mmCIF file of C-alpha atoms and ligand atoms in Angstrom:
data_model
loop_
_atom_site.group_PDB
_atom_site.id
_atom_site.type_symbol
_atom_site.label_atom_id
_atom_site.label_comp_id
_atom_site.label_asym_id
_atom_site.label_seq_id
_atom_site.Cartn_x
_atom_site.Cartn_y
_atom_site.Cartn_z
ATOM 1 C CA MET Q 1 0.000 0.000 0.000
ATOM 2 C CA ARG Q 2 1.469 3.351 -1.026
ATOM 3 C CA ARG Q 3 0.806 6.372 1.103
ATOM 4 C CA ILE Q 4 1.852 9.881 0.346
ATOM 5 C CA LYS Q 5 1.875 12.813 2.674
ATOM 6 C CA GLU Q 6 1.280 16.328 1.426
ATOM 7 C CA GLU Q 7 0.458 19.466 3.350
ATOM 8 C CA ASN Q 8 -0.371 17.426 6.464
ATOM 9 C CA ILE Q 9 -2.918 15.318 4.608
ATOM 10 C CA THR Q 10 -2.330 11.586 4.687
ATOM 11 C CA LEU Q 11 -3.499 10.054 1.438
ATOM 12 C CA GLY Q 12 -4.841 6.519 1.146
ATOM 13 C CA PRO Q 13 -4.003 3.517 -1.086
ATOM 14 C CA TRP Q 14 -2.913 4.172 -4.678
ATOM 15 C CA ASP Q 15 -5.060 3.003 -7.629
ATOM 16 C CA SER Q 16 -6.019 4.314 -11.062
ATOM 17 C CA THR Q 17 -9.004 6.361 -9.823
ATOM 18 C CA ARG Q 18 -6.796 7.869 -7.203
ATOM 19 C CA ALA Q 19 -4.318 8.707 -9.959
ATOM 20 C CA GLU Q 20 -7.002 10.843 -11.642
ATOM 21 C CA LYS Q 21 -7.357 12.556 -8.306
ATOM 22 C CA LEU Q 22 -3.595 13.094 -8.215
ATOM 23 C CA GLY Q 23 -3.402 11.157 -4.972
ATOM 24 C CA TYR Q 24 -6.130 13.083 -3.172
ATOM 25 C CA GLU Q 25 -8.891 11.127 -1.453
ATOM 26 C CA HIS Q 26 -11.627 12.991 -3.338
ATOM 27 C CA PHE Q 27 -11.979 15.251 -6.367
ATOM 28 C CA MET Q 28 -13.316 17.970 -4.094
ATOM 29 C CA LEU Q 29 -10.104 18.085 -2.081
ATOM 30 C CA LYS Q 30 -8.013 18.036 -5.257
ATOM 31 C CA GLU Q 31 -10.076 20.901 -6.662
ATOM 32 C CA ILE Q 32 -9.793 22.923 -3.456
ATOM 33 C CA HIS Q 33 -6.029 22.574 -3.752
ATOM 34 C CA GLU Q 34 -6.110 23.565 -7.428
ATOM 35 C CA GLN Q 35 -7.518 26.993 -6.596
ATOM 36 C CA PRO Q 36 -4.227 28.916 -6.731
ATOM 37 C CA LYS Q 37 -3.576 27.585 -10.245
ATOM 38 C CA ALA Q 38 -7.175 28.210 -11.311
ATOM 39 C CA LEU Q 39 -6.795 31.841 -10.268
ATOM 40 C CA ARG Q 40 -3.424 32.232 -12.016
ATOM 41 C CA ASP Q 41 -4.915 30.791 -15.220
ATOM 42 C CA THR Q 42 -8.062 32.923 -15.048
ATOM 43 C CA MET Q 43 -6.121 36.121 -14.462
ATOM 44 C CA GLY Q 44 -3.324 35.223 -16.911
ATOM 45 C CA ALA Q 45 -2.488 37.983 -19.367
ATOM 46 C CA ARG Q 46 -5.800 39.682 -18.543
ATOM 47 C CA LEU Q 47 -4.162 41.040 -15.404
ATOM 48 C CA ARG Q 48 -1.018 43.017 -16.016
ATOM 49 C CA GLU Q 49 1.307 45.021 -13.808
ATOM 50 C CA GLU Q 50 -0.898 48.098 -13.660
ATOM 51 C CA SER Q 51 -4.354 47.274 -15.054
ATOM 52 C CA VAL Q 52 -6.797 44.712 -16.459
ATOM 53 C CA PHE Q 53 -7.242 43.991 -20.152
ATOM 54 C CA LEU Q 54 -10.441 42.262 -21.225
ATOM 55 C CA GLU Q 55 -10.570 43.272 -24.889
ATOM 56 C CA GLU Q 56 -11.091 39.577 -25.754
ATOM 57 C CA ILE Q 57 -14.741 39.931 -24.676
ATOM 58 C CA GLY Q 58 -15.406 42.367 -27.500
ATOM 59 C CA LEU Q 59 -17.492 44.732 -25.351
ATOM 60 C CA LYS Q 60 -17.156 48.121 -27.022
ATOM 61 C CA ASP Q 61 -16.400 51.197 -24.914
ATOM 62 C CA GLU Q 62 -19.513 52.968 -26.305
ATOM 63 C CA VAL Q 63 -21.667 50.119 -25.009
ATOM 64 C CA LEU Q 64 -20.066 50.318 -21.557
ATOM 65 C CA ARG Q 65 -20.358 54.111 -21.453
ATOM 66 C CA SER Q 66 -24.058 54.028 -22.311
ATOM 67 C CA LEU Q 67 -24.993 51.417 -19.689
ATOM 68 C CA GLU Q 68 -27.805 52.331 -17.330
ATOM 69 C CA LYS Q 69 -28.151 49.207 -15.250
ATOM 70 C CA ILE Q 70 -26.552 45.808 -14.655
ATOM 71 C CA PHE Q 71 -28.413 42.608 -13.787
ATOM 72 C CA ILE Q 72 -26.705 39.448 -12.544
ATOM 73 C CA ILE Q 73 -28.509 36.127 -12.829
ATOM 74 C CA ALA Q 74 -27.277 32.722 -11.677
ATOM 75 C CA CYS Q 75 -28.068 29.729 -9.467
ATOM 76 C CA GLY Q 76 -26.498 28.146 -6.378
ATOM 77 C CA THR Q 77 -22.817 28.826 -5.902
ATOM 78 C CA SER Q 78 -22.740 30.952 -9.061
ATOM 79 C CA TYR Q 79 -25.476 33.114 -7.523
ATOM 80 C CA HIS Q 80 -23.336 33.510 -4.408
ATOM 81 C CA ALA Q 81 -20.496 34.696 -6.658
ATOM 82 C CA GLY Q 82 -23.003 37.157 -8.144
ATOM 83 C CA LEU Q 83 -23.680 38.640 -4.698
ATOM 84 C CA VAL Q 84 -19.994 39.538 -4.394
ATOM 85 C CA GLY Q 85 -19.988 40.728 -8.015
ATOM 86 C CA ARG Q 86 -22.862 43.116 -7.288
ATOM 87 C CA GLU Q 87 -20.883 44.902 -4.619
ATOM 88 C CA ALA Q 88 -17.741 45.111 -6.786
ATOM 89 C CA LEU Q 89 -19.736 46.418 -9.748
ATOM 90 C CA GLU Q 90 -21.662 48.961 -7.693
ATOM 91 C CA GLU Q 91 -18.500 50.220 -6.048
ATOM 92 C CA LEU Q 92 -16.343 50.363 -9.166
ATOM 93 C CA THR Q 93 -18.830 51.388 -11.861
ATOM 94 C CA GLY Q 94 -21.319 53.581 -9.981
ATOM 95 C CA LEU Q 95 -24.135 51.763 -11.816
ATOM 96 C CA PRO Q 96 -27.188 50.251 -10.134
ATOM 97 C CA VAL Q 97 -26.805 46.474 -9.995
ATOM 98 C CA GLU Q 98 -29.455 43.850 -9.252
ATOM 99 C CA VAL Q 99 -28.599 40.248 -8.543
ATOM 100 C CA ASP Q 100 -31.186 37.539 -8.752
ATOM 101 C CA ILE Q 101 -31.600 33.805 -8.476
ATOM 102 C CA ALA Q 102 -32.247 32.824 -12.092
ATOM 103 C CA SER Q 103 -35.328 30.706 -11.328
ATOM 104 C CA GLU Q 104 -36.887 33.670 -9.503
ATOM 105 C CA PHE Q 105 -35.897 36.242 -12.095
ATOM 106 C CA CYS Q 106 -37.710 34.221 -14.794
ATOM 107 C CA TYR Q 107 -41.052 34.863 -13.153
ATOM 108 C CA ARG Q 108 -40.861 38.495 -12.140
ATOM 109 C CA ASN Q 109 -40.989 41.595 -14.227
ATOM 110 C CA PRO Q 110 -38.280 44.041 -13.195
ATOM 111 C CA PHE Q 111 -37.896 47.420 -14.827
ATOM 112 C CA MET Q 112 -35.134 46.941 -17.387
ATOM 113 C CA PRO Q 113 -33.828 50.137 -18.995
ATOM 114 C CA ALA Q 114 -32.914 50.017 -22.683
ATOM 115 C CA ASN Q 115 -29.163 50.003 -22.007
ATOM 116 C CA SER Q 116 -29.035 47.100 -19.602
ATOM 117 C CA LEU Q 117 -26.207 44.601 -19.332
ATOM 118 C CA VAL Q 118 -27.034 41.152 -17.985
ATOM 119 C CA ILE Q 119 -24.257 39.015 -16.519
ATOM 120 C CA ALA Q 120 -25.229 35.341 -16.578
ATOM 121 C CA ILE Q 121 -22.917 33.243 -14.415
ATOM 122 C CA SER Q 122 -22.847 29.489 -14.908
ATOM 123 C CA GLN Q 123 -19.946 27.142 -14.307
ATOM 124 C CA SER Q 124 -21.377 24.455 -16.590
ATOM 125 C CA GLY Q 125 -23.003 26.825 -19.054
ATOM 126 C CA THR Q 126 -25.967 24.451 -19.303
ATOM 127 C CA THR Q 127 -28.145 25.313 -16.277
ATOM 128 C CA THR Q 128 -31.723 25.559 -17.540
ATOM 129 C CA ASP Q 129 -32.890 28.175 -15.024
ATOM 130 C CA THR Q 130 -30.056 30.511 -16.041
ATOM 131 C CA LEU Q 131 -30.720 29.915 -19.730
ATOM 132 C CA VAL Q 132 -34.446 30.639 -19.371
ATOM 133 C CA ALA Q 133 -33.684 33.892 -17.510
ATOM 134 C CA MET Q 134 -31.080 34.874 -20.120
ATOM 135 C CA ARG Q 135 -33.540 34.328 -22.961
ATOM 136 C CA LYS Q 136 -36.099 36.479 -21.191
ATOM 137 C CA CYS Q 137 -33.575 39.331 -20.883
ATOM 138 C CA LYS Q 138 -32.499 38.946 -24.489
ATOM 139 C CA ALA Q 139 -36.088 39.181 -25.668
ATOM 140 C CA ARG Q 140 -36.291 42.511 -23.819
ATOM 141 C CA GLY Q 141 -33.286 43.865 -25.682
ATOM 142 C CA ALA Q 142 -30.595 43.554 -23.009
ATOM 143 C CA LYS Q 143 -27.001 42.684 -23.906
ATOM 144 C CA ILE Q 144 -25.856 39.470 -22.253
ATOM 145 C CA ILE Q 145 -22.385 38.586 -21.069
ATOM 146 C CA ALA Q 146 -21.787 35.017 -19.918
ATOM 147 C CA ILE Q 147 -19.228 34.078 -17.300
ATOM 148 C CA THR Q 148 -18.707 30.349 -17.719
ATOM 149 C CA ASN Q 149 -16.062 27.679 -17.356
ATOM 150 C CA VAL Q 150 -17.099 25.587 -20.344
ATOM 151 C CA VAL Q 151 -15.980 26.726 -23.760
ATOM 152 C CA GLY Q 152 -18.771 26.624 -26.330
ATOM 153 C CA SER Q 153 -21.457 25.791 -23.723
ATOM 154 C CA THR Q 154 -25.058 26.816 -24.415
ATOM 155 C CA VAL Q 155 -24.810 29.867 -22.170
ATOM 156 C CA ALA Q 156 -21.699 30.989 -24.078
ATOM 157 C CA GLN Q 157 -23.358 30.348 -27.439
ATOM 158 C CA GLU Q 158 -26.494 32.289 -26.613
ATOM 159 C CA ALA Q 159 -24.777 35.253 -24.925
ATOM 160 C CA ASP Q 160 -23.576 38.311 -26.845
ATOM 161 C CA TYR Q 161 -20.219 38.198 -25.068
ATOM 162 C CA THR Q 162 -18.349 35.634 -22.988
ATOM 163 C CA LEU Q 163 -15.739 35.891 -20.280
ATOM 164 C CA TYR Q 164 -14.339 32.424 -19.636
ATOM 165 C CA THR Q 165 -13.096 31.329 -16.247
ATOM 166 C CA ARG Q 166 -10.164 28.981 -16.614
ATOM 167 C CA ALA Q 167 -10.613 26.685 -13.661
ATOM 168 C CA GLY Q 168 -10.117 23.464 -15.626
ATOM 169 C CA SER Q 169 -12.667 20.682 -15.304
ATOM 170 C CA GLU Q 170 -14.474 20.408 -11.990
ATOM 171 C CA ILE Q 171 -15.650 16.877 -11.233
ATOM 172 C CA ALA Q 172 -16.930 17.156 -7.663
ATOM 173 C CA ILE Q 173 -20.551 18.281 -7.507
ATOM 174 C CA ALA Q 174 -19.642 20.891 -4.901
ATOM 175 C CA SER Q 175 -18.197 23.895 -6.726
ATOM 176 C CA THR Q 176 -14.976 25.213 -5.243
ATOM 177 C CA LYS Q 177 -12.325 26.264 -7.724
ATOM 178 C CA THR Q 178 -14.918 27.497 -10.213
ATOM 179 C CA TYR Q 179 -16.390 29.769 -7.509
ATOM 180 C CA VAL Q 180 -13.123 31.588 -6.799
ATOM 181 C CA THR Q 181 -12.477 32.020 -10.521
ATOM 182 C CA GLN Q 182 -15.976 33.495 -10.951
ATOM 183 C CA LEU Q 183 -15.172 36.028 -8.235
ATOM 184 C CA VAL Q 184 -11.928 37.038 -9.918
ATOM 185 C CA ALA Q 185 -13.648 37.264 -13.317
ATOM 186 C CA LEU Q 186 -16.366 39.508 -11.847
ATOM 187 C CA ILE Q 187 -13.853 41.801 -10.163
ATOM 188 C CA MET Q 188 -11.784 42.099 -13.350
ATOM 189 C CA LEU Q 189 -14.976 42.844 -15.296
ATOM 190 C CA ALA Q 190 -16.019 45.478 -12.747
ATOM 191 C CA LEU Q 191 -12.594 47.099 -13.074
ATOM 192 C CA GLN Q 192 -12.798 47.058 -16.869
ATOM 193 C CA VAL Q 193 -16.249 48.678 -16.900
ATOM 194 C CA GLY Q 194 -15.149 51.187 -14.243
ATOM 195 C CA LEU Q 195 -12.007 52.128 -16.163
ATOM 196 C CA VAL Q 196 -13.959 52.832 -19.334
ATOM 197 C CA ARG Q 197 -16.562 54.833 -17.415
ATOM 198 C CA LYS Q 198 -13.808 56.586 -15.398
ATOM 199 C CA THR Q 199 -15.332 55.631 -12.070
ATOM 200 C CA VAL Q 200 -12.278 53.855 -10.591
ATOM 201 C CA GLU Q 201 -9.846 56.053 -8.700
ATOM 202 C CA GLU Q 202 -6.154 55.382 -9.289
ATOM 203 C CA THR Q 203 -5.420 54.405 -5.696
ATOM 204 C CA ARG Q 204 -8.219 51.890 -5.646
ATOM 205 C CA LEU Q 205 -7.124 50.463 -8.998
ATOM 206 C CA ALA Q 206 -3.571 50.058 -7.733
ATOM 207 C CA GLN Q 207 -4.763 48.389 -4.498
ATOM 208 C CA LEU Q 208 -6.988 45.948 -6.352
ATOM 209 C CA ILE Q 209 -4.403 45.052 -8.990
ATOM 210 C CA LYS Q 210 -1.802 44.447 -6.297
ATOM 211 C CA GLY Q 211 -4.342 42.452 -4.290
ATOM 212 C CA LEU Q 212 -5.341 40.300 -7.284
ATOM 213 C CA HIS Q 213 -1.689 39.498 -8.065
ATOM 214 C CA ALA Q 214 -1.125 38.409 -4.462
ATOM 215 C CA LEU Q 215 -4.140 36.074 -4.259
ATOM 216 C CA PRO Q 216 -2.682 32.794 -5.621
ATOM 217 C CA ASN Q 217 0.221 32.840 -3.140
ATOM 218 C CA GLN Q 218 -2.103 33.823 -0.307
ATOM 219 C CA LEU Q 219 -4.390 30.915 -1.207
ATOM 220 C CA GLU Q 220 -1.393 28.571 -1.125
ATOM 221 C CA GLU Q 221 -0.530 29.913 2.310
ATOM 222 C CA LEU Q 222 -4.079 29.231 3.540
ATOM 223 C CA LEU Q 223 -4.180 25.747 2.059
ATOM 224 C CA GLY Q 224 -0.960 24.973 3.883
ATOM 225 C CA GLN Q 225 -2.828 25.584 7.142
ATOM 226 C CA ALA Q 226 -5.581 23.007 6.595
ATOM 227 C CA SER Q 227 -4.844 20.812 9.642
ATOM 228 C CA PRO Q 228 -6.491 22.928 12.380
ATOM 229 C CA ILE Q 229 -9.602 23.332 10.206
ATOM 230 C CA ALA Q 230 -9.749 19.581 9.614
ATOM 231 C CA GLU Q 231 -9.463 19.020 13.354
ATOM 232 C CA LEU Q 232 -12.235 21.491 14.099
ATOM 233 C CA ALA Q 233 -14.513 20.036 11.417
ATOM 234 C CA ARG Q 234 -14.118 16.602 12.999
ATOM 235 C CA LYS Q 235 -14.918 18.068 16.425
ATOM 236 C CA TYR Q 236 -18.187 19.644 15.234
ATOM 237 C CA ALA Q 237 -19.201 17.008 12.650
ATOM 238 C CA SER Q 238 -21.712 15.346 14.981
ATOM 239 C CA HIS Q 239 -23.820 18.523 15.276
ATOM 240 C CA GLU Q 240 -27.059 18.556 13.298
ATOM 241 C CA HIS Q 241 -27.342 22.361 12.998
ATOM 242 C CA ILE Q 242 -24.625 24.889 12.246
ATOM 243 C CA PHE Q 243 -25.256 28.581 11.594
ATOM 244 C CA PHE Q 244 -23.194 30.982 9.503
ATOM 245 C CA ILE Q 245 -23.362 34.722 10.049
ATOM 246 C CA GLY Q 246 -21.712 37.743 8.435
ATOM 247 C CA ARG Q 247 -22.437 41.255 7.174
ATOM 248 C CA SER Q 248 -21.838 42.765 3.745
ATOM 249 C CA LEU Q 249 -19.587 40.488 1.656
ATOM 250 C CA ASP Q 250 -19.236 38.204 4.659
ATOM 251 C CA TYR Q 251 -22.942 37.446 4.317
ATOM 252 C CA ALA Q 252 -22.358 36.295 0.727
ATOM 253 C CA ILE Q 253 -19.570 34.038 1.990
ATOM 254 C CA ALA Q 254 -21.771 32.799 4.832
ATOM 255 C CA LEU Q 255 -24.354 31.688 2.237
ATOM 256 C CA GLU Q 256 -21.675 29.841 0.260
ATOM 257 C CA GLY Q 257 -20.189 28.237 3.396
ATOM 258 C CA ALA Q 258 -23.614 26.997 4.491
ATOM 259 C CA LEU Q 259 -24.418 25.620 1.027
ATOM 260 C CA LYS Q 260 -21.096 23.746 0.902
ATOM 261 C CA LEU Q 261 -21.604 22.250 4.345
ATOM 262 C CA LYS Q 262 -25.215 21.152 3.862
ATOM 263 C CA GLU Q 263 -24.798 19.710 0.373
ATOM 264 C CA ILE Q 264 -21.905 17.394 1.186
ATOM 265 C CA SER Q 265 -22.229 16.644 4.924
ATOM 266 C CA TYR Q 266 -26.050 16.797 5.224
ATOM 267 C CA ILE Q 267 -25.679 18.886 8.377
ATOM 268 C CA HIS Q 268 -28.455 21.472 8.459
ATOM 269 C CA ALA Q 269 -26.496 24.653 7.781
ATOM 270 C CA GLU Q 270 -28.153 28.036 7.650
ATOM 271 C CA ALA Q 271 -26.690 31.387 6.740
ATOM 272 C CA CYS Q 272 -28.091 34.583 8.156
ATOM 273 C CA ALA Q 273 -27.101 38.220 7.745
ATOM 274 C CA ALA Q 274 -25.448 38.877 11.109
ATOM 275 C CA GLY Q 275 -27.635 41.911 11.864
ATOM 276 C CA GLU Q 276 -30.773 39.947 11.023
ATOM 277 C CA PHE Q 277 -29.906 37.010 13.302
ATOM 278 C CA LYS Q 278 -31.502 38.614 16.369
ATOM 279 C CA HIS Q 279 -34.742 39.116 14.415
ATOM 280 C CA GLY Q 280 -35.656 35.428 14.634
ATOM 281 C CA THR Q 281 -32.953 32.837 13.988
ATOM 282 C CA LEU Q 282 -31.284 33.550 17.362
ATOM 283 C CA ALA Q 283 -34.186 31.616 18.922
ATOM 284 C CA LEU Q 284 -32.541 28.426 17.638
ATOM 285 C CA VAL Q 285 -29.325 29.050 19.547
ATOM 286 C CA THR Q 286 -28.955 26.955 22.675
ATOM 287 C CA GLU Q 287 -25.885 25.956 24.690
ATOM 288 C CA GLY Q 288 -23.130 24.625 22.437
ATOM 289 C CA VAL Q 289 -24.699 25.378 19.030
ATOM 290 C CA PRO Q 290 -21.842 26.152 16.612
ATOM 291 C CA ILE Q 291 -21.865 29.460 14.757
ATOM 292 C CA ILE Q 292 -19.335 30.199 12.041
ATOM 293 C CA ALA Q 293 -18.935 33.976 12.117
ATOM 294 C CA LEU Q 294 -17.301 35.796 9.219
ATOM 295 C CA ALA Q 295 -15.749 39.123 10.161
ATOM 296 C CA THR Q 296 -13.456 40.203 7.338
ATOM 297 C CA GLN Q 297 -15.211 43.415 6.311
ATOM 298 C CA PRO Q 298 -13.643 46.432 8.051
ATOM 299 C CA HIS Q 299 -16.598 48.819 7.604
ATOM 300 C CA VAL Q 300 -18.958 46.533 9.560
ATOM 301 C CA PHE Q 301 -16.467 44.884 11.899
ATOM 302 C CA SER Q 302 -17.684 46.455 15.150
ATOM 303 C CA GLN Q 303 -21.336 45.731 14.295
ATOM 304 C CA THR Q 304 -20.469 42.090 13.529
ATOM 305 C CA LEU Q 305 -18.588 41.871 16.790
ATOM 306 C CA GLY Q 306 -21.752 42.975 18.610
ATOM 307 C CA ASN Q 307 -23.780 40.277 16.825
ATOM 308 C CA ILE Q 308 -21.204 37.620 17.732
ATOM 309 C CA GLN Q 309 -21.295 38.736 21.366
ATOM 310 C CA GLY Q 310 -25.107 38.468 21.290
ATOM 311 C CA ALA Q 311 -24.917 34.861 20.041
ATOM 312 C CA ARG Q 312 -22.181 33.944 22.482
ATOM 313 C CA ASP Q 313 -24.287 35.277 25.363
ATOM 314 C CA LYS Q 314 -26.934 32.718 24.401
ATOM 315 C CA GLY Q 315 -24.407 29.873 24.619
ATOM 316 C CA ALA Q 316 -23.185 29.573 21.002
ATOM 317 C CA LYS Q 317 -19.738 28.153 20.246
ATOM 318 C CA ILE Q 318 -18.111 30.721 17.991
ATOM 319 C CA ILE Q 319 -15.812 29.760 15.138
ATOM 320 C CA ALA Q 320 -14.616 33.027 13.631
ATOM 321 C CA VAL Q 321 -12.908 33.832 10.336
ATOM 322 C CA ALA Q 322 -11.213 37.237 10.197
ATOM 323 C CA LYS Q 323 -8.157 39.084 8.982
ATOM 324 C CA ALA Q 324 -5.064 38.791 11.136
ATOM 325 C CA GLY Q 325 -4.666 41.182 14.075
ATOM 326 C CA LYS Q 326 -8.265 41.279 15.332
ATOM 327 C CA ASP Q 327 -7.484 40.749 19.010
ATOM 328 C CA GLU Q 328 -10.989 41.670 20.204
ATOM 329 C CA LEU Q 329 -12.357 38.795 18.147
ATOM 330 C CA GLY Q 330 -9.649 36.451 19.403
ATOM 331 C CA GLU Q 331 -10.995 36.984 22.913
ATOM 332 C CA LEU Q 332 -14.630 36.564 21.922
ATOM 333 C CA ALA Q 333 -14.385 33.514 19.644
ATOM 334 C CA HIS Q 334 -13.766 29.952 20.802
ATOM 335 C CA HIS Q 335 -11.761 29.314 17.620
ATOM 336 C CA LEU Q 336 -10.306 31.868 15.222
ATOM 337 C CA PHE Q 337 -9.005 31.398 11.648
ATOM 338 C CA GLU Q 338 -7.040 34.239 10.233
ATOM 339 C CA ILE Q 339 -6.880 35.060 6.557
ATOM 340 C CA PRO Q 340 -4.113 37.181 5.018
ATOM 341 C CA ALA Q 341 -4.593 40.926 4.596
ATOM 342 C CA THR Q 342 -6.235 41.978 1.334
ATOM 343 C CA HIS Q 343 -8.661 44.535 -0.150
ATOM 344 C CA ARG Q 344 -12.182 44.045 1.261
ATOM 345 C CA LEU Q 345 -13.605 43.188 -2.193
ATOM 346 C CA LEU Q 346 -11.059 40.363 -2.494
ATOM 347 C CA SER Q 347 -11.370 38.868 0.969
ATOM 348 C CA PRO Q 348 -14.254 36.496 -0.012
ATOM 349 C CA ILE Q 349 -11.752 34.684 -2.266
ATOM 350 C CA LEU Q 350 -9.624 33.896 0.785
ATOM 351 C CA ALA Q 351 -12.348 33.602 3.431
ATOM 352 C CA VAL Q 352 -14.176 30.868 1.524
ATOM 353 C CA VAL Q 353 -11.218 28.467 1.785
ATOM 354 C CA PRO Q 354 -11.584 27.592 5.503
ATOM 355 C CA LEU Q 355 -15.318 27.114 4.875
ATOM 356 C CA GLN Q 356 -14.700 24.722 1.960
ATOM 357 C CA LEU Q 357 -12.218 22.747 4.052
ATOM 358 C CA PHE Q 358 -14.563 22.687 7.051
ATOM 359 C CA ALA Q 359 -17.369 21.296 4.885
ATOM 360 C CA TYR Q 360 -15.057 18.750 3.287
ATOM 361 C CA TYR Q 361 -13.605 17.354 6.520
ATOM 362 C CA ALA Q 362 -16.992 17.347 8.282
ATOM 363 C CA ALA Q 363 -18.456 15.329 5.384
ATOM 364 C CA VAL Q 364 -15.555 12.863 5.427
ATOM 365 C CA GLU Q 365 -15.948 12.454 9.179
ATOM 366 C CA ARG Q 366 -19.666 11.663 8.686
ATOM 367 C CA GLY Q 367 -18.816 9.074 6.016
ATOM 368 C CA CYS Q 368 -20.600 10.953 3.215
ATOM 369 C CA ASP Q 369 -20.038 10.459 -0.487
ATOM 370 C CA VAL Q 370 -18.246 13.799 -0.793
ATOM 371 C CA ASP Q 371 -17.933 14.013 -4.572
ATOM 372 C CA LYS Q 372 -21.453 12.789 -5.297
ATOM 373 C CA PRO Q 373 -23.900 14.013 -2.656
ATOM 374 C CA ARG Q 374 -27.327 12.389 -2.758
ATOM 375 C CA ASN Q 375 -30.037 13.875 -4.996
ATOM 376 C CA LEU Q 376 -27.702 16.369 -6.711
ATOM 377 C CA THR Q 377 -26.207 16.579 -10.204
ATOM 378 C CA LYS Q 378 -23.380 18.692 -11.520
ATOM 379 C CA SER Q 379 -25.490 20.277 -14.186
ATOM 380 C CA VAL Q 380 -29.152 20.989 -13.447
ATOM 381 C CA MET Q 381 -31.036 20.823 -16.723
ATOM 382 C CA THR Q 382 -34.609 20.965 -15.435
ATOM 383 C CA GLU Q 383 -36.638 23.989 -14.403
HETATM 384 O O1 LIG T 401 -23.230 25.270 -13.584
HETATM 385 P P1 LIG T 401 -23.881 26.367 -12.782
HETATM 386 O O2 LIG T 401 -22.882 27.300 -12.192
HETATM 387 O O3 LIG T 401 -24.941 27.086 -13.553
HETATM 388 O O4 LIG T 401 -24.604 25.598 -11.597
HETATM 389 C C1 LIG T 401 -25.418 26.298 -10.696
HETATM 390 C C2 LIG T 401 -25.594 25.488 -9.429
HETATM 391 O O5 LIG T 401 -26.284 24.308 -9.682
HETATM 392 C C3 LIG T 401 -24.238 25.161 -8.792
HETATM 393 O O6 LIG T 401 -23.495 26.327 -8.579
HETATM 394 C C4 LIG T 401 -24.404 24.420 -7.453
HETATM 395 O O7 LIG T 401 -25.076 25.234 -6.539
HETATM 396 C C5 LIG T 401 -23.036 24.024 -6.920
HETATM 397 N N1 LIG T 401 -22.473 22.944 -7.684
HETATM 398 C C6 LIG T 401 -23.081 23.669 -5.476
HETATM 399 O O8 LIG T 401 -21.808 23.431 -4.974
#
């Protein structure tokens, strides 16, 4: 029996299936570890020393200048990427941005100005709900840009423009590496639109470009610290309910963390905007209930701290994820994971990693079929 040891992960017996997984126990773990490369490939020559270059999309400057509104439509993890994209686009382009779950968007009738841009995000490029929503927008005269990982997929074919993520194939049903590449694609797109519309200040551009360049190495650093997360996931794997809270972009990450955990470990995981928690969900907190609290967003840090204190007072066990140097949180949380310093719009790309690893190790501990969770398929082609 051959065993290999890498980044504190002991890998099991060697066979041909395992070879496809490059020695990892599951595709999901392999794909989590491929995230630094996926980011490098997605940024590639699109991200240079001082700016972003997305001419390949073919979006003309006149089109970008005349935009009145942006809509983002997607499902599941891609929708969660859209929530982060909304904030980046609003902040960098000054345009109003709506983000919607594709299956909901199909059956409502939002006001859509003539110069609307619709961003359809779909890893597979074949999700029916996203396609139906896209077709509805197209019929109303909107321009569609697809963000997808699959070259030539239906979403790419039907869109007016395509920005490909370059995550490589993702086999595990739980999306991991495609999610972080969607985030980077959205931020680069927001920068491109903002540069054309002259709504991005130079300092902010420089900070974001520097931050984007640093991400792959920072992800490697985080992945090298998987052991304590694995240990913690095993400790809490027997719980049947775990809550995730966060404000602003941390709420978007909380939603993604909860989805990852529930879909592969079958633990009931629920995300709540931290400020909203006390308006109902707090009633479910009893002694020892684990809460994963995201606190990476500086502009809402003190408010989040107050919400964490409120949950702790009711007996919750707090597992916090924050940027390094937050001593107040260190005292309040039972466990604290620190992510490297970065721009607030980029921190979801780092903060999601401990959540992916937590979900993965909790699912393994519970003996779940990590790569193929029950009832789910990689591409959902029904409405
Ligand atoms: O291929 P898509 O991005 O359109 O898929 C949408 C969702 O089905 C997908 O993101 C799903 O939520 C994830 N695989 C869950 O991890």
